[in-house]
Coordinates of N, CA, C and O and ligand atoms in Angstrom, one line a residue:
X909 N 0.1 18.1 2.5 CA -1.0 17.2 2.9 C -0.6 15.8 2.6 O -0.1 15.5 1.5
X910 N -0.9 14.9 3.6 CA -0.6 13.5 3.4 C -1.9 12.8 3.0 O -3.0 13.0 3.5
X911 N -1.7 11.8 2.0 CA -2.8 11.0 1.6 C -2.4 9.5 1.6 O -1.3 9.2 1.2
X912 N -3.2 8.7 2.1 CA -3.1 7.2 2.0 C -3.8 6.8 0.7 O -4.9 7.2 0.5
X913 N -3.0 6.1 -0.2 CA -3.6 5.7 -1.5 C -3.4 4.2 -1.6 O -2.3 3.7 -1.4
X914 N -4.5 3.5 -2.0 CA -4.4 2.1 -2.3 C -4.6 1.9 -3.8 O -5.6 2.6 -4.4
X915 N -3.7 1.2 -4.5 CA -3.9 0.9 -5.9 C -3.9 -0.6 -6.2 O -3.0 -1.3 -5.7
X916 N -5.0 -1.0 -6.8 CA -5.2 -2.4 -7.2 C -5.0 -2.4 -8.7 O -5.7 -1.8 -9.5
X917 N -4.0 -3.2 -9.1 CA -3.6 -3.3 -10.6 C -4.4 -4.4 -11.2 O -4.5 -5.5 -10.7
X918 N -5.1 -4.0 -12.4 CA -5.9 -5.0 -13.1 C -5.6 -4.9 -14.6 O -6.3 -4.4 -15.4
X919 N -4.4 -5.4 -14.9 CA -4.0 -5.5 -16.3 C -4.8 -6.5 -17.0 O -5.0 -7.6 -16.5
X920 N -5.2 -6.3 -18.3 CA -6.0 -7.2 -19.0 C -5.2 -8.5 -19.2 O -4.0 -8.5 -19.5
X921 N -5.9 -9.7 -19.0 CA -5.2 -11.0 -19.1 C -4.6 -11.2 -20.5 O -3.5 -11.7 -20.6
X922 N -5.3 -10.7 -21.5 CA -4.8 -10.9 -22.9 C -3.9 -9.7 -23.4 O -3.7 -9.6 -24.6
X923 N -3.4 -8.9 -22.5 CA -2.6 -7.7 -23.0 C -1.3 -8.2 -23.7 O -0.7 -9.1 -23.3
X924 N -1.0 -7.5 -24.8 CA 0.2 -7.7 -25.6 C 1.4 -7.6 -24.6 O 1.6 -6.7 -23.9
X925 N 2.3 -8.7 -24.6 CA 3.4 -8.7 -23.7 C 4.4 -7.5 -23.8 O 4.9 -7.0 -22.8
X926 N 4.6 -7.0 -25.1 CA 5.5 -5.9 -25.3 C 4.8 -4.6 -24.7 O 5.5 -3.7 -24.1
X927 N 3.5 -4.5 -24.9 CA 2.8 -3.3 -24.4 C 2.8 -3.3 -22.9 O 3.0 -2.3 -22.2
X928 N 2.6 -4.5 -22.3 CA 2.6 -4.7 -20.9 C 4.0 -4.3 -20.3 O 4.1 -3.5 -19.3
X929 N 5.1 -4.8 -20.9 CA 6.4 -4.4 -20.5 C 6.7 -2.9 -20.6 O 7.3 -2.3 -19.7
X930 N 6.2 -2.3 -21.6 CA 6.4 -0.9 -21.9 C 5.7 0.0 -20.8 O 6.3 0.9 -20.3
X931 N 4.5 -0.4 -20.5 CA 3.7 0.4 -19.6 C 4.3 0.2 -18.2 O 4.4 1.2 -17.4
X932 N 4.7 -1.0 -17.9 CA 5.3 -1.2 -16.5 C 6.7 -0.5 -16.4 O 7.0 0.1 -15.3
X933 N 7.4 -0.4 -17.5 CA 8.7 0.4 -17.4 C 8.4 1.8 -17.2 O 9.1 2.5 -16.4
X934 N 7.4 2.4 -17.9 CA 7.1 3.8 -17.7 C 6.6 4.1 -16.3 O 6.9 5.1 -15.7
X935 N 5.8 3.1 -15.8 CA 5.2 3.3 -14.4 C 6.4 3.3 -13.4 O 6.4 4.1 -12.5
X936 N 7.3 2.4 -13.6 CA 8.5 2.4 -12.7 C 9.3 3.7 -12.7 O 9.6 4.3 -11.6
X937 N 9.6 4.2 -13.9 CA 10.3 5.4 -14.0 C 9.5 6.6 -13.4 O 10.1 7.4 -12.6
X938 N 8.2 6.7 -13.6 CA 7.4 7.7 -13.1 C 7.3 7.7 -11.6 O 7.5 8.7 -10.9
X939 N 7.1 6.5 -11.1 CA 7.0 6.4 -9.6 C 8.3 6.6 -8.9 O 8.4 7.2 -7.8
X940 N 9.4 6.2 -9.5 CA 10.7 6.4 -8.9 C 11.1 7.9 -8.9 O 11.7 8.4 -8.0
X941 N 10.7 8.6 -9.9 CA 11.0 10.1 -9.9 C 10.2 10.8 -8.8 O 10.8 11.6 -8.1
X942 N 8.9 10.4 -8.6 CA 8.2 11.0 -7.5 C 8.7 10.5 -6.1 O 8.7 11.3 -5.2
X943 N 9.2 9.3 -6.0 CA 9.8 8.9 -4.8 C 11.1 9.7 -4.5 O 11.3 10.2 -3.4
X944 N 11.9 9.9 -5.5 CA 13.2 10.7 -5.3 C 12.9 12.1 -4.9 O 13.6 12.7 -4.1
X945 N 11.8 12.7 -5.4 CA 11.5 14.1 -5.1 C 10.8 14.2 -3.7 O 10.6 15.3 -3.2
X946 N 10.4 13.1 -3.1 CA 9.8 13.1 -1.8 C 8.3 13.2 -1.8 O 7.6 13.3 -0.8
X947 N 7.7 13.3 -3.0 CA 6.3 13.4 -3.2 C 5.6 12.1 -2.9 O 4.4 12.0 -2.5
X948 N 6.3 10.9 -3.0 CA 5.7 9.6 -2.8 C 6.6 8.9 -1.8 O 7.4 8.0 -2.2
X949 N 6.6 9.3 -0.5 CA 7.6 8.8 0.5 C 7.4 7.3 0.9 O 8.3 6.7 1.4
X950 N 6.2 6.7 0.7 CA 6.0 5.3 1.0 C 5.3 4.6 -0.1 O 4.3 5.1 -0.7
X951 N 5.9 3.4 -0.5 CA 5.3 2.6 -1.5 C 5.5 1.1 -1.0 O 6.7 0.7 -1.0
X952 N 4.4 0.5 -0.7 CA 4.5 -0.9 -0.1 C 3.6 -1.9 -0.9 O 2.5 -1.5 -1.3
X953 N 4.2 -3.0 -1.2 CA 3.4 -4.1 -1.8 C 2.5 -4.7 -0.7 O 2.9 -4.9 0.4
X954 N 1.2 -5.0 -1.1 CA 0.3 -5.7 -0.2 C 0.6 -7.2 -0.4 O 0.5 -7.7 -1.6
X955 N 0.9 -7.9 0.6 CA 1.3 -9.3 0.5 C 0.2 -10.1 -0.2 O -1.0 -10.0 0.2
X956 N 0.5 -10.9 -1.2 CA -0.4 -11.8 -1.8 C -1.3 -11.1 -2.8 O -2.2 -11.8 -3.4
X957 N -1.1 -9.8 -3.1 CA -2.0 -9.1 -4.0 C -1.2 -8.3 -5.0 O -0.1 -7.8 -4.7
X958 N -1.7 -8.1 -6.2 CA -1.1 -7.1 -7.1 C -1.6 -5.8 -6.8 O -2.5 -5.2 -7.5
X959 N -1.2 -5.2 -5.7 CA -1.7 -4.0 -5.2 C -0.7 -3.4 -4.3 O 0.2 -4.0 -3.8
X960 N -0.8 -2.0 -4.1 CA 0.1 -1.4 -3.1 C -0.7 -0.4 -2.2 O -1.8 0.0 -2.6
X961 N 0.0 -0.1 -1.1 CA -0.5 1.0 -0.3 C 0.7 2.0 -0.4 O 1.9 1.7 -0.3
X962 N 0.3 3.3 -0.5 CA 1.3 4.4 -0.7 C 0.9 5.5 0.2 O -0.3 5.7 0.5
X963 N 1.9 6.3 0.5 CA 1.6 7.7 1.1 C 2.1 8.7 0.1 O 3.3 8.6 -0.4
X964 N 1.3 9.7 -0.2 CA 1.7 10.8 -1.0 C 1.7 12.1 -0.1 O 0.9 12.3 0.7
X965 N 2.7 12.9 -0.4 CA 2.9 14.2 0.3 C 2.8 15.3 -0.7 O 3.8 15.5 -1.5
X966 N 1.6 15.9 -0.8 CA 1.4 16.9 -1.9 C 0.7 18.1 -1.3 O 0.3 18.2 -0.2
X967 N 0.6 19.2 -2.1 CA 0.1 20.5 -1.7 C -1.4 20.4 -1.5 O -2.0 21.0 -0.5
X968 N -2.1 19.7 -2.3 CA -3.6 19.7 -2.3 C -4.2 18.6 -3.1 O -3.5 17.8 -3.8
X969 N -5.5 18.5 -3.1 CA -6.3 17.4 -3.8 C -5.9 17.5 -5.3 O -5.8 16.4 -5.9
X970 N -5.9 18.7 -5.8 CA -5.6 18.8 -7.3 C -4.3 18.2 -7.7 O -4.2 17.6 -8.7
X971 N -3.2 18.5 -6.9 CA -1.9 18.0 -7.2 C -2.0 16.4 -7.2 O -1.4 15.8 -8.0
X972 N -2.6 15.9 -6.1 CA -2.7 14.4 -6.0 C -3.4 13.9 -7.2 O -3.0 12.9 -7.9
X973 N -4.5 14.5 -7.6 CA -5.3 14.0 -8.7 C -4.5 14.0 -10.0 O -4.5 13.0 -10.8
X974 N -3.7 15.1 -10.2 CA -2.9 15.2 -11.4 C -1.8 14.1 -11.4 O -1.6 13.4 -12.5
X975 N -1.2 13.8 -10.3 CA -0.2 12.8 -10.2 C -0.7 11.4 -10.5 O -0.2 10.6 -11.2
X976 N -1.9 11.1 -9.8 CA -2.5 9.8 -10.0 C -3.0 9.6 -11.4 O -2.7 8.5 -12.0
X977 N -3.6 10.6 -11.9 CA -4.1 10.4 -13.3 C -3.0 10.3 -14.3 O -3.3 9.9 -15.5
X978 N -1.8 10.8 -14.0 CA -0.7 10.7 -14.9 C 0.1 9.4 -14.8 O 1.0 9.2 -15.6
X979 N -0.3 8.5 -13.8 CA 0.4 7.2 -13.8 C 0.1 6.4 -15.0 O -1.0 6.3 -15.5
X980 N 1.2 5.9 -15.6 CA 1.0 5.1 -16.9 C 0.0 3.9 -16.6 O -0.7 3.5 -17.6
X981 N 0.0 3.4 -15.4 CA -1.0 2.3 -15.1 C -2.4 2.8 -14.7 O -3.2 2.0 -14.5
X982 N -2.6 4.1 -14.7 CA -3.9 4.6 -14.2 C -5.1 4.0 -14.9 O -6.1 3.6 -14.2
X983 N -5.0 3.8 -16.2 CA -6.2 3.2 -16.9 C -6.4 1.7 -16.4 O -7.5 1.2 -16.7
X984 N -5.4 1.1 -15.8 CA -5.5 -0.3 -15.4 C -5.6 -0.5 -13.9 O -5.3 -1.6 -13.4
X985 N -5.9 0.6 -13.1 CA -5.9 0.4 -11.7 C -7.2 0.9 -11.1 O -7.8 1.9 -11.6
X986 N -7.6 0.3 -10.0 CA -8.6 0.9 -9.1 C -7.9 1.6 -8.0 O -7.0 1.0 -7.4
X987 N -8.2 2.9 -7.9 CA -7.4 3.7 -6.9 C -8.4 4.2 -5.8 O -9.4 4.7 -6.2
X988 N -7.9 4.1 -4.6 CA -8.8 4.6 -3.5 C -7.9 5.5 -2.6 O -6.8 5.1 -2.2
X989 N -8.4 6.7 -2.4 CA -7.7 7.7 -1.7 C -8.3 8.0 -0.3 O -9.5 8.2 -0.2
X990 N -7.5 8.1 0.7 CA -7.9 8.5 2.1 C -7.1 9.7 2.5 O -5.8 9.5 2.7
X991 N -7.7 10.9 2.7 CA -6.9 12.0 3.3 C -6.6 11.7 4.7 O -7.4 11.2 5.5
X992 N -5.4 12.2 5.1 CA -4.9 11.9 6.5 C -4.8 13.2 7.3 O -4.3 14.2 6.7
X993 N -5.2 13.2 8.5 CA -5.1 14.3 9.4 C -4.2 13.9 10.6 O -4.0 12.7 10.8
X994 N -3.7 14.9 11.3 CA -2.8 14.6 12.5 C -3.6 13.9 13.6 O -4.7 14.4 13.9
X995 N -3.1 12.8 14.1 CA -3.8 12.1 15.2 C -3.5 12.8 16.5 O -2.3 13.1 16.8
X996 N -4.4 13.1 17.4 CA -4.2 13.8 18.6 C -3.2 13.1 19.6 O -2.6 13.7 20.4
X997 N -3.1 11.8 19.4 CA -2.2 11.0 20.3 C -0.8 10.8 19.7 O 0.1 10.1 20.3
X998 N -0.7 11.2 18.5 CA 0.6 11.0 17.8 C 1.7 11.7 18.4 O 1.5 12.9 18.9
X999 N 2.9 11.1 18.6 CA 4.1 11.8 19.2 C 5.2 11.8 18.2 O 5.2 11.1 17.2
Ligands
MUC1432 O1 2.9 -2.3 -9.0 C1 2.1 -1.5 -8.4 O2 1.8 -1.5 -7.3 C2 1.6 -0.3 -9.3 C3 2.5 0.8 -9.5 C4 2.9 1.6 -8.4 C5 4.2 1.9 -8.5 C6 4.7 1.2 -9.6 O3 5.9 1.1 -10.0 O4 3.7 0.4 -10.1

């Protein structure tokens, strides 16, 4: 199943710089592992925003929820999920 996911990152302004660097490094490793496995086939920065649009390819809602809630940045993001179906005009 494919899902369109938008993530808006909202790191606290006063966050400790070492803690910030550490969580960003863990986020990068986590996301790159999912990209390599094909579970996260698209990851795009939204121009001018600290946000991304992504496509996830997972078995079901529960797998997506587990992956998203495991993101190191999950406590610092607003996440919006849109399930995708096949478009009848798609070729
Ligand atoms: O920067 C972001 O958009 C948030 C998040 C998504 C992947 C990643 O490495 O960080």
